[in-house]
Short mmCIF file of N, CA and C and ligand atoms in Angstrom, two decimals:
data_model
loop_
_atom_site.label_atom_id
_atom_site.label_comp_id
_atom_site.label_asym_id
_atom_site.label_seq_id
_atom_site.Cartn_x
_atom_site.Cartn_y
_atom_site.Cartn_z
N MET E 79 0.85 -1.20 0.00
CA MET E 79 0.00 0.00 0.00
C MET E 79 0.89 1.25 0.00
N GLY E 80 0.54 2.22 -0.89
CA GLY E 80 1.34 3.44 -0.97
C GLY E 80 1.24 4.25 0.31
N LYS E 81 2.25 5.11 0.49
CA LYS E 81 2.29 5.92 1.72
C LYS E 81 1.08 6.86 1.81
N SER E 82 0.69 7.42 0.62
CA SER E 82 -0.42 8.38 0.65
C SER E 82 -1.75 7.69 0.94
N ASN E 83 -1.92 6.43 0.40
CA ASN E 83 -3.16 5.67 0.70
C ASN E 83 -3.25 5.39 2.19
N PHE E 84 -2.12 4.98 2.76
CA PHE E 84 -2.11 4.66 4.19
C PHE E 84 -2.49 5.89 5.02
N SER E 85 -1.94 7.05 4.64
CA SER E 85 -2.24 8.29 5.38
C SER E 85 -3.73 8.62 5.28
N LEU E 86 -4.28 8.40 4.06
CA LEU E 86 -5.70 8.70 3.86
C LEU E 86 -6.57 7.82 4.76
N ILE E 87 -6.26 6.49 4.77
CA ILE E 87 -7.05 5.56 5.59
C ILE E 87 -6.93 5.93 7.07
N LEU E 88 -5.72 6.25 7.49
CA LEU E 88 -5.50 6.63 8.89
C LEU E 88 -6.31 7.89 9.24
N THR E 89 -6.31 8.86 8.34
CA THR E 89 -7.06 10.10 8.59
C THR E 89 -8.54 9.81 8.71
N LEU E 90 -9.08 8.96 7.78
CA LEU E 90 -10.51 8.64 7.83
C LEU E 90 -10.87 7.90 9.11
N ALA E 91 -10.00 6.97 9.52
CA ALA E 91 -10.25 6.21 10.76
C ALA E 91 -10.28 7.14 11.96
N LEU E 92 -9.33 8.07 12.01
CA LEU E 92 -9.27 9.01 13.14
C LEU E 92 -10.50 9.92 13.14
N MET E 93 -10.95 10.32 11.94
CA MET E 93 -12.15 11.16 11.85
C MET E 93 -13.36 10.41 12.36
N ALA E 94 -13.47 9.11 12.02
CA ALA E 94 -14.62 8.31 12.46
C ALA E 94 -14.64 8.18 13.97
N VAL E 95 -13.47 7.93 14.57
CA VAL E 95 -13.40 7.80 16.04
C VAL E 95 -13.77 9.13 16.68
N GLY E 96 -13.21 10.22 16.13
CA GLY E 96 -13.47 11.54 16.69
C GLY E 96 -14.93 11.92 16.62
N SER E 97 -15.61 11.54 15.52
CA SER E 97 -16.97 12.04 15.32
C SER E 97 -17.97 11.44 16.29
N THR E 98 -17.67 10.28 16.91
CA THR E 98 -18.59 9.66 17.86
C THR E 98 -18.91 10.63 18.99
N SER E 99 -17.85 11.24 19.54
CA SER E 99 -18.11 12.14 20.65
C SER E 99 -18.48 13.54 20.15
N GLU E 100 -18.18 13.84 18.86
CA GLU E 100 -18.44 15.18 18.34
C GLU E 100 -19.89 15.35 17.90
N ARG E 101 -20.57 14.25 17.54
CA ARG E 101 -21.92 14.38 16.99
C ARG E 101 -22.82 15.11 18.00
N LYS E 102 -23.48 16.15 17.51
CA LYS E 102 -24.31 16.94 18.41
C LYS E 102 -25.63 16.24 18.67
N CYS E 103 -26.08 16.34 19.89
CA CYS E 103 -27.33 15.72 20.30
C CYS E 103 -28.40 16.81 20.35
N GLU E 104 -29.37 16.72 19.45
CA GLU E 104 -30.43 17.74 19.37
C GLU E 104 -31.73 17.17 19.93
N LEU E 105 -32.43 17.96 20.73
CA LEU E 105 -33.64 17.43 21.38
C LEU E 105 -34.86 17.42 20.47
N SER E 106 -34.88 18.27 19.44
CA SER E 106 -36.11 18.37 18.66
C SER E 106 -36.37 17.06 17.92
N GLY E 107 -37.66 16.71 17.85
CA GLY E 107 -38.05 15.46 17.18
C GLY E 107 -38.92 14.62 18.08
N LEU E 108 -39.10 13.37 17.66
CA LEU E 108 -40.00 12.44 18.35
C LEU E 108 -39.17 11.44 19.14
N TRP E 109 -39.61 11.18 20.40
CA TRP E 109 -38.88 10.28 21.29
C TRP E 109 -39.86 9.30 21.93
N ARG E 110 -39.35 8.11 22.25
CA ARG E 110 -40.16 7.11 22.94
C ARG E 110 -39.36 6.64 24.15
N ASN E 111 -40.02 6.45 25.29
CA ASN E 111 -39.25 6.02 26.46
C ASN E 111 -39.49 4.56 26.81
N ASP E 112 -38.82 4.10 27.85
CA ASP E 112 -38.85 2.69 28.27
C ASP E 112 -40.24 2.25 28.75
N LEU E 113 -41.14 3.19 29.03
CA LEU E 113 -42.51 2.84 29.39
C LEU E 113 -43.41 2.79 28.17
N GLY E 114 -42.89 3.24 27.02
CA GLY E 114 -43.70 3.31 25.80
C GLY E 114 -44.37 4.67 25.62
N SER E 115 -44.06 5.63 26.48
CA SER E 115 -44.61 6.99 26.31
C SER E 115 -43.94 7.66 25.11
N LEU E 116 -44.70 8.55 24.46
CA LEU E 116 -44.18 9.29 23.30
C LEU E 116 -44.06 10.76 23.65
N MET E 117 -43.04 11.40 23.10
CA MET E 117 -42.84 12.83 23.36
C MET E 117 -42.35 13.47 22.08
N GLU E 118 -42.97 14.57 21.71
CA GLU E 118 -42.47 15.31 20.55
C GLU E 118 -41.99 16.68 21.01
N ILE E 119 -40.76 17.00 20.65
CA ILE E 119 -40.20 18.31 20.98
C ILE E 119 -40.09 19.10 19.68
N TYR E 120 -40.71 20.27 19.67
CA TYR E 120 -40.65 21.12 18.48
C TYR E 120 -39.28 21.82 18.45
N ALA E 121 -39.10 22.73 17.51
CA ALA E 121 -37.78 23.35 17.32
C ALA E 121 -37.24 23.98 18.61
N VAL E 122 -35.96 23.80 18.85
CA VAL E 122 -35.29 24.44 19.99
C VAL E 122 -34.84 25.82 19.50
N ASN E 123 -35.20 26.90 20.23
CA ASN E 123 -34.87 28.24 19.72
C ASN E 123 -33.42 28.63 20.06
N SER E 124 -33.04 29.85 19.67
CA SER E 124 -31.62 30.24 19.79
C SER E 124 -31.16 30.36 21.24
N THR E 125 -32.11 30.50 22.18
CA THR E 125 -31.70 30.54 23.59
C THR E 125 -31.92 29.19 24.27
N GLY E 126 -32.22 28.17 23.50
CA GLY E 126 -32.32 26.80 24.05
C GLY E 126 -33.70 26.42 24.53
N GLU E 127 -34.67 27.34 24.39
CA GLU E 127 -36.02 27.02 24.89
C GLU E 127 -36.79 26.20 23.87
N PHE E 128 -37.67 25.34 24.38
CA PHE E 128 -38.47 24.53 23.47
C PHE E 128 -39.83 24.23 24.09
N SER E 129 -40.74 23.81 23.22
CA SER E 129 -42.03 23.32 23.70
C SER E 129 -42.34 22.05 22.93
N GLY E 130 -43.39 21.37 23.35
CA GLY E 130 -43.74 20.12 22.68
C GLY E 130 -44.96 19.50 23.30
N GLU E 131 -45.13 18.22 23.03
CA GLU E 131 -46.30 17.48 23.53
C GLU E 131 -45.86 16.12 24.04
N TYR E 132 -46.58 15.62 25.03
CA TYR E 132 -46.23 14.34 25.65
C TYR E 132 -47.48 13.47 25.68
N LEU E 133 -47.32 12.23 25.29
CA LEU E 133 -48.43 11.26 25.39
C LEU E 133 -47.93 10.12 26.26
N THR E 134 -48.30 10.18 27.56
CA THR E 134 -47.83 9.14 28.48
C THR E 134 -48.57 7.83 28.20
N SER E 135 -47.87 6.71 28.45
CA SER E 135 -48.50 5.40 28.27
C SER E 135 -49.13 4.91 29.58
N VAL E 136 -48.80 5.61 30.68
CA VAL E 136 -49.29 5.19 32.00
C VAL E 136 -49.81 6.40 32.76
N THR E 137 -50.68 6.13 33.71
CA THR E 137 -51.15 7.23 34.58
C THR E 137 -51.49 6.67 35.95
N ALA E 138 -51.31 7.53 36.96
CA ALA E 138 -51.69 7.15 38.32
C ALA E 138 -53.16 7.46 38.56
N THR E 139 -53.83 8.03 37.57
CA THR E 139 -55.25 8.37 37.71
C THR E 139 -56.11 7.29 37.05
N SER E 140 -57.42 7.45 37.18
CA SER E 140 -58.32 6.54 36.46
C SER E 140 -58.90 7.24 35.23
N SER E 141 -58.30 8.38 34.86
CA SER E 141 -58.82 9.16 33.73
C SER E 141 -58.27 8.65 32.42
N CYS E 142 -58.96 9.02 31.36
CA CYS E 142 -58.47 8.71 30.01
C CYS E 142 -57.29 9.64 29.70
N ILE E 143 -56.20 9.05 29.24
CA ILE E 143 -54.97 9.84 28.98
C ILE E 143 -55.16 10.75 27.77
N LEU E 144 -54.73 11.99 27.92
CA LEU E 144 -54.78 12.95 26.80
C LEU E 144 -53.38 13.50 26.54
N ARG E 145 -53.15 13.97 25.32
CA ARG E 145 -51.86 14.60 25.01
C ARG E 145 -51.67 15.83 25.90
N SER E 146 -50.46 16.06 26.36
CA SER E 146 -50.21 17.12 27.35
C SER E 146 -49.05 17.99 26.91
N PRO E 147 -49.16 19.31 27.18
CA PRO E 147 -48.10 20.22 26.73
C PRO E 147 -46.86 20.15 27.61
N LEU E 148 -45.70 20.37 26.99
CA LEU E 148 -44.45 20.45 27.75
C LEU E 148 -43.69 21.70 27.35
N LYS E 149 -42.87 22.20 28.30
CA LYS E 149 -42.01 23.37 28.05
C LYS E 149 -40.68 23.14 28.74
N GLY E 150 -39.58 23.52 28.07
CA GLY E 150 -38.29 23.31 28.71
C GLY E 150 -37.18 24.13 28.09
N ALA E 151 -35.97 23.83 28.54
CA ALA E 151 -34.79 24.52 28.02
C ALA E 151 -33.61 23.57 28.05
N GLN E 152 -32.75 23.68 27.02
CA GLN E 152 -31.53 22.88 27.00
C GLN E 152 -30.32 23.80 26.90
N HIS E 153 -29.17 23.31 27.35
CA HIS E 153 -27.94 24.07 27.19
C HIS E 153 -27.54 24.06 25.71
N SER E 154 -26.72 25.03 25.35
CA SER E 154 -26.31 25.18 23.96
C SER E 154 -25.44 24.01 23.50
N THR E 155 -25.70 23.53 22.26
CA THR E 155 -24.82 22.48 21.71
C THR E 155 -23.56 23.09 21.10
N GLN E 156 -23.46 24.43 21.09
CA GLN E 156 -22.19 25.07 20.67
C GLN E 156 -21.13 24.87 21.75
N GLN E 157 -21.61 24.89 23.01
CA GLN E 157 -20.68 24.74 24.13
C GLN E 157 -20.32 23.27 24.36
N ARG E 158 -21.35 22.42 24.35
CA ARG E 158 -21.14 21.00 24.61
C ARG E 158 -22.06 20.21 23.68
N ALA E 159 -21.51 19.18 23.04
CA ALA E 159 -22.28 18.41 22.05
C ALA E 159 -23.39 17.58 22.70
N GLN E 160 -23.24 17.26 24.00
CA GLN E 160 -24.21 16.39 24.69
C GLN E 160 -24.83 17.19 25.84
N PRO E 161 -25.81 18.03 25.51
CA PRO E 161 -26.28 19.03 26.48
C PRO E 161 -27.20 18.48 27.57
N VAL E 162 -27.23 19.16 28.69
CA VAL E 162 -28.21 18.88 29.73
C VAL E 162 -29.46 19.72 29.44
N PHE E 163 -30.57 19.29 30.01
CA PHE E 163 -31.85 19.97 29.74
C PHE E 163 -32.81 19.71 30.89
N GLY E 164 -33.90 20.46 30.88
CA GLY E 164 -35.00 20.22 31.83
C GLY E 164 -36.30 20.62 31.16
N PHE E 165 -37.38 19.94 31.52
CA PHE E 165 -38.69 20.36 31.01
C PHE E 165 -39.79 19.95 31.98
N THR E 166 -40.92 20.64 31.85
CA THR E 166 -42.09 20.38 32.69
C THR E 166 -43.24 19.90 31.82
N VAL E 167 -43.94 18.89 32.26
CA VAL E 167 -45.16 18.46 31.57
C VAL E 167 -46.35 18.76 32.49
N ASN E 168 -47.29 19.49 31.95
CA ASN E 168 -48.50 19.85 32.71
C ASN E 168 -49.63 18.89 32.27
N TRP E 169 -50.03 18.01 33.19
CA TRP E 169 -51.02 16.97 32.87
C TRP E 169 -52.45 17.44 33.12
N GLU E 170 -52.61 18.75 33.26
CA GLU E 170 -53.86 19.31 33.78
C GLU E 170 -55.12 18.89 33.01
N ASN E 171 -54.99 18.53 31.74
CA ASN E 171 -56.23 18.19 31.03
C ASN E 171 -56.76 16.80 31.35
N PHE E 172 -56.03 15.98 32.14
CA PHE E 172 -56.66 14.74 32.63
C PHE E 172 -56.23 14.37 34.05
N SER E 173 -55.33 15.17 34.66
CA SER E 173 -54.82 14.81 35.99
C SER E 173 -54.55 16.07 36.80
N ASN E 174 -54.40 15.91 38.12
CA ASN E 174 -54.10 17.08 38.95
C ASN E 174 -52.60 17.16 39.25
N SER E 175 -51.77 16.58 38.38
CA SER E 175 -50.34 16.54 38.67
C SER E 175 -49.51 17.25 37.60
N THR E 176 -48.23 17.44 37.93
CA THR E 176 -47.22 18.01 37.03
C THR E 176 -45.94 17.20 37.21
N THR E 177 -45.22 16.98 36.11
CA THR E 177 -43.92 16.28 36.22
C THR E 177 -42.82 17.17 35.69
N VAL E 178 -41.69 17.22 36.42
CA VAL E 178 -40.50 17.88 35.88
C VAL E 178 -39.45 16.81 35.59
N PHE E 179 -38.85 16.92 34.42
CA PHE E 179 -37.79 16.00 34.00
C PHE E 179 -36.48 16.79 33.91
N VAL E 180 -35.37 16.18 34.32
CA VAL E 180 -34.03 16.73 34.02
C VAL E 180 -33.22 15.60 33.41
N GLY E 181 -32.30 15.96 32.53
CA GLY E 181 -31.52 14.88 31.92
C GLY E 181 -30.41 15.40 31.06
N GLN E 182 -29.81 14.45 30.34
CA GLN E 182 -28.74 14.79 29.40
C GLN E 182 -28.94 13.97 28.13
N CYS E 183 -28.65 14.62 27.02
CA CYS E 183 -28.76 13.99 25.70
C CYS E 183 -27.37 13.44 25.34
N PHE E 184 -27.27 12.12 25.23
CA PHE E 184 -25.99 11.48 24.91
C PHE E 184 -26.00 10.92 23.49
N VAL E 185 -24.81 10.76 22.91
CA VAL E 185 -24.68 10.01 21.65
C VAL E 185 -23.87 8.76 22.02
N ASP E 186 -24.48 7.57 21.80
CA ASP E 186 -23.80 6.35 22.24
C ASP E 186 -22.75 5.89 21.22
N GLU E 187 -22.15 4.74 21.50
CA GLU E 187 -21.05 4.27 20.65
C GLU E 187 -21.50 3.88 19.24
N LYS E 188 -22.83 3.67 19.08
CA LYS E 188 -23.36 3.41 17.72
C LYS E 188 -23.90 4.68 17.08
N ARG E 189 -23.53 5.83 17.65
CA ARG E 189 -23.94 7.16 17.16
C ARG E 189 -25.44 7.40 17.31
N LYS E 190 -26.09 6.63 18.20
CA LYS E 190 -27.52 6.83 18.45
C LYS E 190 -27.72 7.78 19.61
N GLU E 191 -28.71 8.68 19.47
CA GLU E 191 -28.99 9.62 20.56
C GLU E 191 -29.85 8.94 21.62
N ILE E 192 -29.57 9.26 22.85
CA ILE E 192 -30.31 8.66 23.97
C ILE E 192 -30.45 9.72 25.08
N LEU E 193 -31.66 9.84 25.62
CA LEU E 193 -31.89 10.81 26.70
C LEU E 193 -31.97 10.04 28.01
N ARG E 194 -31.10 10.34 28.93
CA ARG E 194 -31.16 9.74 30.27
C ARG E 194 -31.77 10.78 31.18
N THR E 195 -32.90 10.46 31.79
CA THR E 195 -33.62 11.47 32.59
C THR E 195 -33.99 10.94 33.97
N MET E 196 -34.23 11.91 34.85
CA MET E 196 -34.88 11.65 36.14
C MET E 196 -36.07 12.57 36.23
N TRP E 197 -37.12 12.13 36.92
CA TRP E 197 -38.31 12.98 37.02
C TRP E 197 -38.85 12.99 38.45
N LEU E 198 -39.58 14.08 38.72
CA LEU E 198 -40.37 14.21 39.96
C LEU E 198 -41.79 14.51 39.54
N LEU E 199 -42.73 13.75 40.03
CA LEU E 199 -44.14 14.02 39.75
C LEU E 199 -44.80 14.51 41.02
N ARG E 200 -45.41 15.67 40.92
CA ARG E 200 -46.11 16.25 42.07
C ARG E 200 -47.61 16.20 41.80
N GLU E 201 -48.34 15.54 42.69
CA GLU E 201 -49.80 15.54 42.54
C GLU E 201 -50.43 16.46 43.57
N HIS E 202 -51.63 16.93 43.25
CA HIS E 202 -52.35 17.79 44.17
C HIS E 202 -52.88 16.93 45.31
N VAL E 203 -52.74 17.42 46.54
CA VAL E 203 -53.38 16.74 47.68
C VAL E 203 -54.28 17.76 48.38
N GLY E 204 -55.26 17.25 49.11
CA GLY E 204 -56.30 18.12 49.67
C GLY E 204 -55.88 18.90 50.90
N SER E 205 -54.81 18.47 51.59
CA SER E 205 -54.46 19.15 52.84
C SER E 205 -52.97 19.02 53.11
N LEU E 206 -52.49 19.90 53.96
CA LEU E 206 -51.07 19.90 54.35
C LEU E 206 -50.67 18.55 54.95
N GLY E 207 -51.60 17.95 55.65
CA GLY E 207 -51.34 16.66 56.28
C GLY E 207 -51.02 15.56 55.27
N ASP E 208 -51.49 15.72 54.02
CA ASP E 208 -51.23 14.73 52.98
C ASP E 208 -50.01 15.06 52.13
N ASN E 209 -49.34 16.18 52.46
CA ASN E 209 -48.20 16.61 51.65
C ASN E 209 -47.13 15.52 51.52
N TRP E 210 -46.96 14.72 52.55
CA TRP E 210 -45.90 13.70 52.56
C TRP E 210 -46.03 12.70 51.40
N ARG E 211 -47.23 12.51 50.89
CA ARG E 211 -47.42 11.48 49.86
C ARG E 211 -47.65 12.07 48.46
N ALA E 212 -47.28 13.34 48.30
CA ALA E 212 -47.65 14.03 47.06
C ALA E 212 -46.62 13.90 45.94
N THR E 213 -45.45 13.35 46.21
CA THR E 213 -44.38 13.35 45.21
C THR E 213 -43.87 11.95 44.90
N ARG E 214 -43.73 11.66 43.59
CA ARG E 214 -43.11 10.40 43.15
C ARG E 214 -41.82 10.75 42.42
N VAL E 215 -40.90 9.81 42.37
CA VAL E 215 -39.62 10.02 41.67
C VAL E 215 -39.32 8.80 40.81
N GLY E 216 -38.64 9.03 39.70
CA GLY E 216 -38.27 7.89 38.86
C GLY E 216 -37.29 8.30 37.77
N THR E 217 -36.99 7.36 36.90
CA THR E 217 -36.09 7.61 35.77
C THR E 217 -36.77 7.14 34.48
N ASN E 218 -36.39 7.75 33.39
CA ASN E 218 -36.82 7.29 32.07
C ASN E 218 -35.66 7.41 31.08
N ILE E 219 -35.62 6.47 30.14
CA ILE E 219 -34.64 6.51 29.04
C ILE E 219 -35.42 6.67 27.74
N PHE E 220 -35.06 7.68 26.97
CA PHE E 220 -35.74 7.95 25.70
C PHE E 220 -34.80 7.67 24.53
N THR E 221 -35.37 7.08 23.46
CA THR E 221 -34.62 6.94 22.20
C THR E 221 -35.44 7.58 21.08
N ARG E 222 -34.73 7.99 20.05
CA ARG E 222 -35.39 8.74 18.98
C ARG E 222 -36.21 7.84 18.08
N LYS E 223 -37.38 8.34 17.68
CA LYS E 223 -38.21 7.66 16.67
C LYS E 223 -38.27 8.55 15.45
N ARG E 224 -38.38 7.91 14.29
CA ARG E 224 -38.50 8.70 13.06
C ARG E 224 -39.87 9.38 13.01
N ASN E 225 -39.90 10.61 12.60
CA ASN E 225 -41.16 11.34 12.53
C ASN E 225 -41.18 12.19 11.27
N LEU E 226 -42.13 11.94 10.38
CA LEU E 226 -42.14 12.68 9.13
C LEU E 226 -43.07 13.89 9.21
N VAL E 227 -44.20 13.73 9.91
CA VAL E 227 -45.17 14.83 9.96
C VAL E 227 -45.35 15.27 11.41
N ARG E 228 -45.11 16.56 11.67
CA ARG E 228 -45.20 17.08 13.04
C ARG E 228 -46.57 16.76 13.65
N GLY E 229 -46.57 16.21 14.87
CA GLY E 229 -47.81 15.97 15.63
C GLY E 229 -48.58 14.74 15.22
N LYS E 230 -48.24 14.13 14.08
CA LYS E 230 -49.10 13.07 13.54
C LYS E 230 -49.08 11.81 14.41
N ILE E 231 -47.89 11.38 14.82
CA ILE E 231 -47.80 10.11 15.55
C ILE E 231 -48.47 10.24 16.91
N LEU E 232 -48.24 11.37 17.60
CA LEU E 232 -48.90 11.55 18.91
C LEU E 232 -50.41 11.58 18.74
N HIS E 233 -50.85 12.27 17.70
CA HIS E 233 -52.29 12.36 17.45
C HIS E 233 -52.87 10.96 17.17
N ASP E 234 -52.17 10.19 16.34
CA ASP E 234 -52.67 8.86 15.95
C ASP E 234 -52.68 7.87 17.13
N HIS E 235 -51.74 8.05 18.08
CA HIS E 235 -51.66 7.12 19.21
C HIS E 235 -52.58 7.49 20.37
N ALA E 236 -53.05 8.74 20.40
CA ALA E 236 -53.86 9.19 21.55
C ALA E 236 -55.20 8.45 21.56
N PRO E 237 -55.60 7.91 22.73
CA PRO E 237 -56.90 7.23 22.77
C PRO E 237 -58.02 8.24 22.57
N SER E 238 -59.13 7.77 22.01
CA SER E 238 -60.25 8.72 21.91
C SER E 238 -61.08 8.53 23.18
N CYS E 239 -61.21 9.61 23.94
CA CYS E 239 -61.74 9.51 25.30
C CYS E 239 -63.23 9.75 25.40
N GLY E 240 -63.82 10.36 24.38
CA GLY E 240 -65.23 10.74 24.49
C GLY E 240 -66.15 9.54 24.50
N THR E 241 -67.36 9.72 25.07
CA THR E 241 -68.38 8.67 24.99
C THR E 241 -68.90 8.66 23.56
N PRO E 242 -68.97 7.49 22.90
CA PRO E 242 -69.42 7.50 21.51
C PRO E 242 -70.84 8.04 21.38
N VAL E 243 -71.04 8.89 20.40
CA VAL E 243 -72.36 9.48 20.16
C VAL E 243 -73.20 8.43 19.39
N PRO E 244 -74.43 8.06 19.89
CA PRO E 244 -75.21 7.07 19.17
C PRO E 244 -75.59 7.57 17.77
N ALA E 245 -75.56 6.66 16.82
CA ALA E 245 -75.88 7.05 15.44
C ALA E 245 -77.34 7.50 15.36
N ALA E 246 -77.58 8.55 14.54
CA ALA E 246 -78.96 9.06 14.36
C ALA E 246 -79.81 8.00 13.67
N GLN E 247 -81.09 7.91 14.09
CA GLN E 247 -82.01 6.89 13.50
C GLN E 247 -82.54 7.39 12.15
C1 BTN U 408 -50.66 11.31 36.19
O1 BTN U 408 -50.81 10.09 36.21
O2 BTN U 408 -50.95 12.04 37.16
C2 BTN U 408 -50.16 12.00 34.94
C3 BTN U 408 -49.29 11.15 34.06
C4 BTN U 408 -47.93 10.90 34.66
C5 BTN U 408 -47.07 10.03 33.79
C6 BTN U 408 -45.70 9.74 34.40
S1 BTN U 408 -44.58 11.11 34.30
C7 BTN U 408 -43.24 10.09 34.70
C8 BTN U 408 -43.47 8.75 34.04
N1 BTN U 408 -42.92 8.74 32.70
C9 BTN U 408 -43.85 8.61 31.77
O3 BTN U 408 -43.61 8.56 30.55
N2 BTN U 408 -45.06 8.56 32.33
C10 BTN U 408 -44.96 8.58 33.78
#
């Protein structure tokens, strides 16, 4: 093998190794977590703020699950390729609770993005005496899902909660 070919292969190999940690992790898009919940994050703006929608697969209530709005902020990917972030999901349209998530967006050794998060869920309780039981804690791992049309997958997966209207006679 010629000297120049060898140099070229070496350069390409070094670039491939380097790019694993260099690949930027962007939050916008569709994500699914280990519980099967879906989350769509719309565009992240220039100051790192974002909004989106969450469709949880589980609930501590007996209500029909509805899509819920989320709002958050991530650190700049100019500073660090694998940014930390936080967001809040307001479940108010079917529950009396709110969840805050914090986490970091990583790129794994197969160049796949993965969100490692921890959350606190605060539910409403009727009195100060019940405050002790108002908070749950847990973790979730999210991986990216392909999404071609904004909002479509969350819309298609959301259960229809209304009582069916009887057909007119
Ligand atoms: C509720 O049951 O009061 C609202 C839904 C809460 C869903 C929680 S939030 C943390 C965990 N991760 C999910 O994807 N769903 C549950």
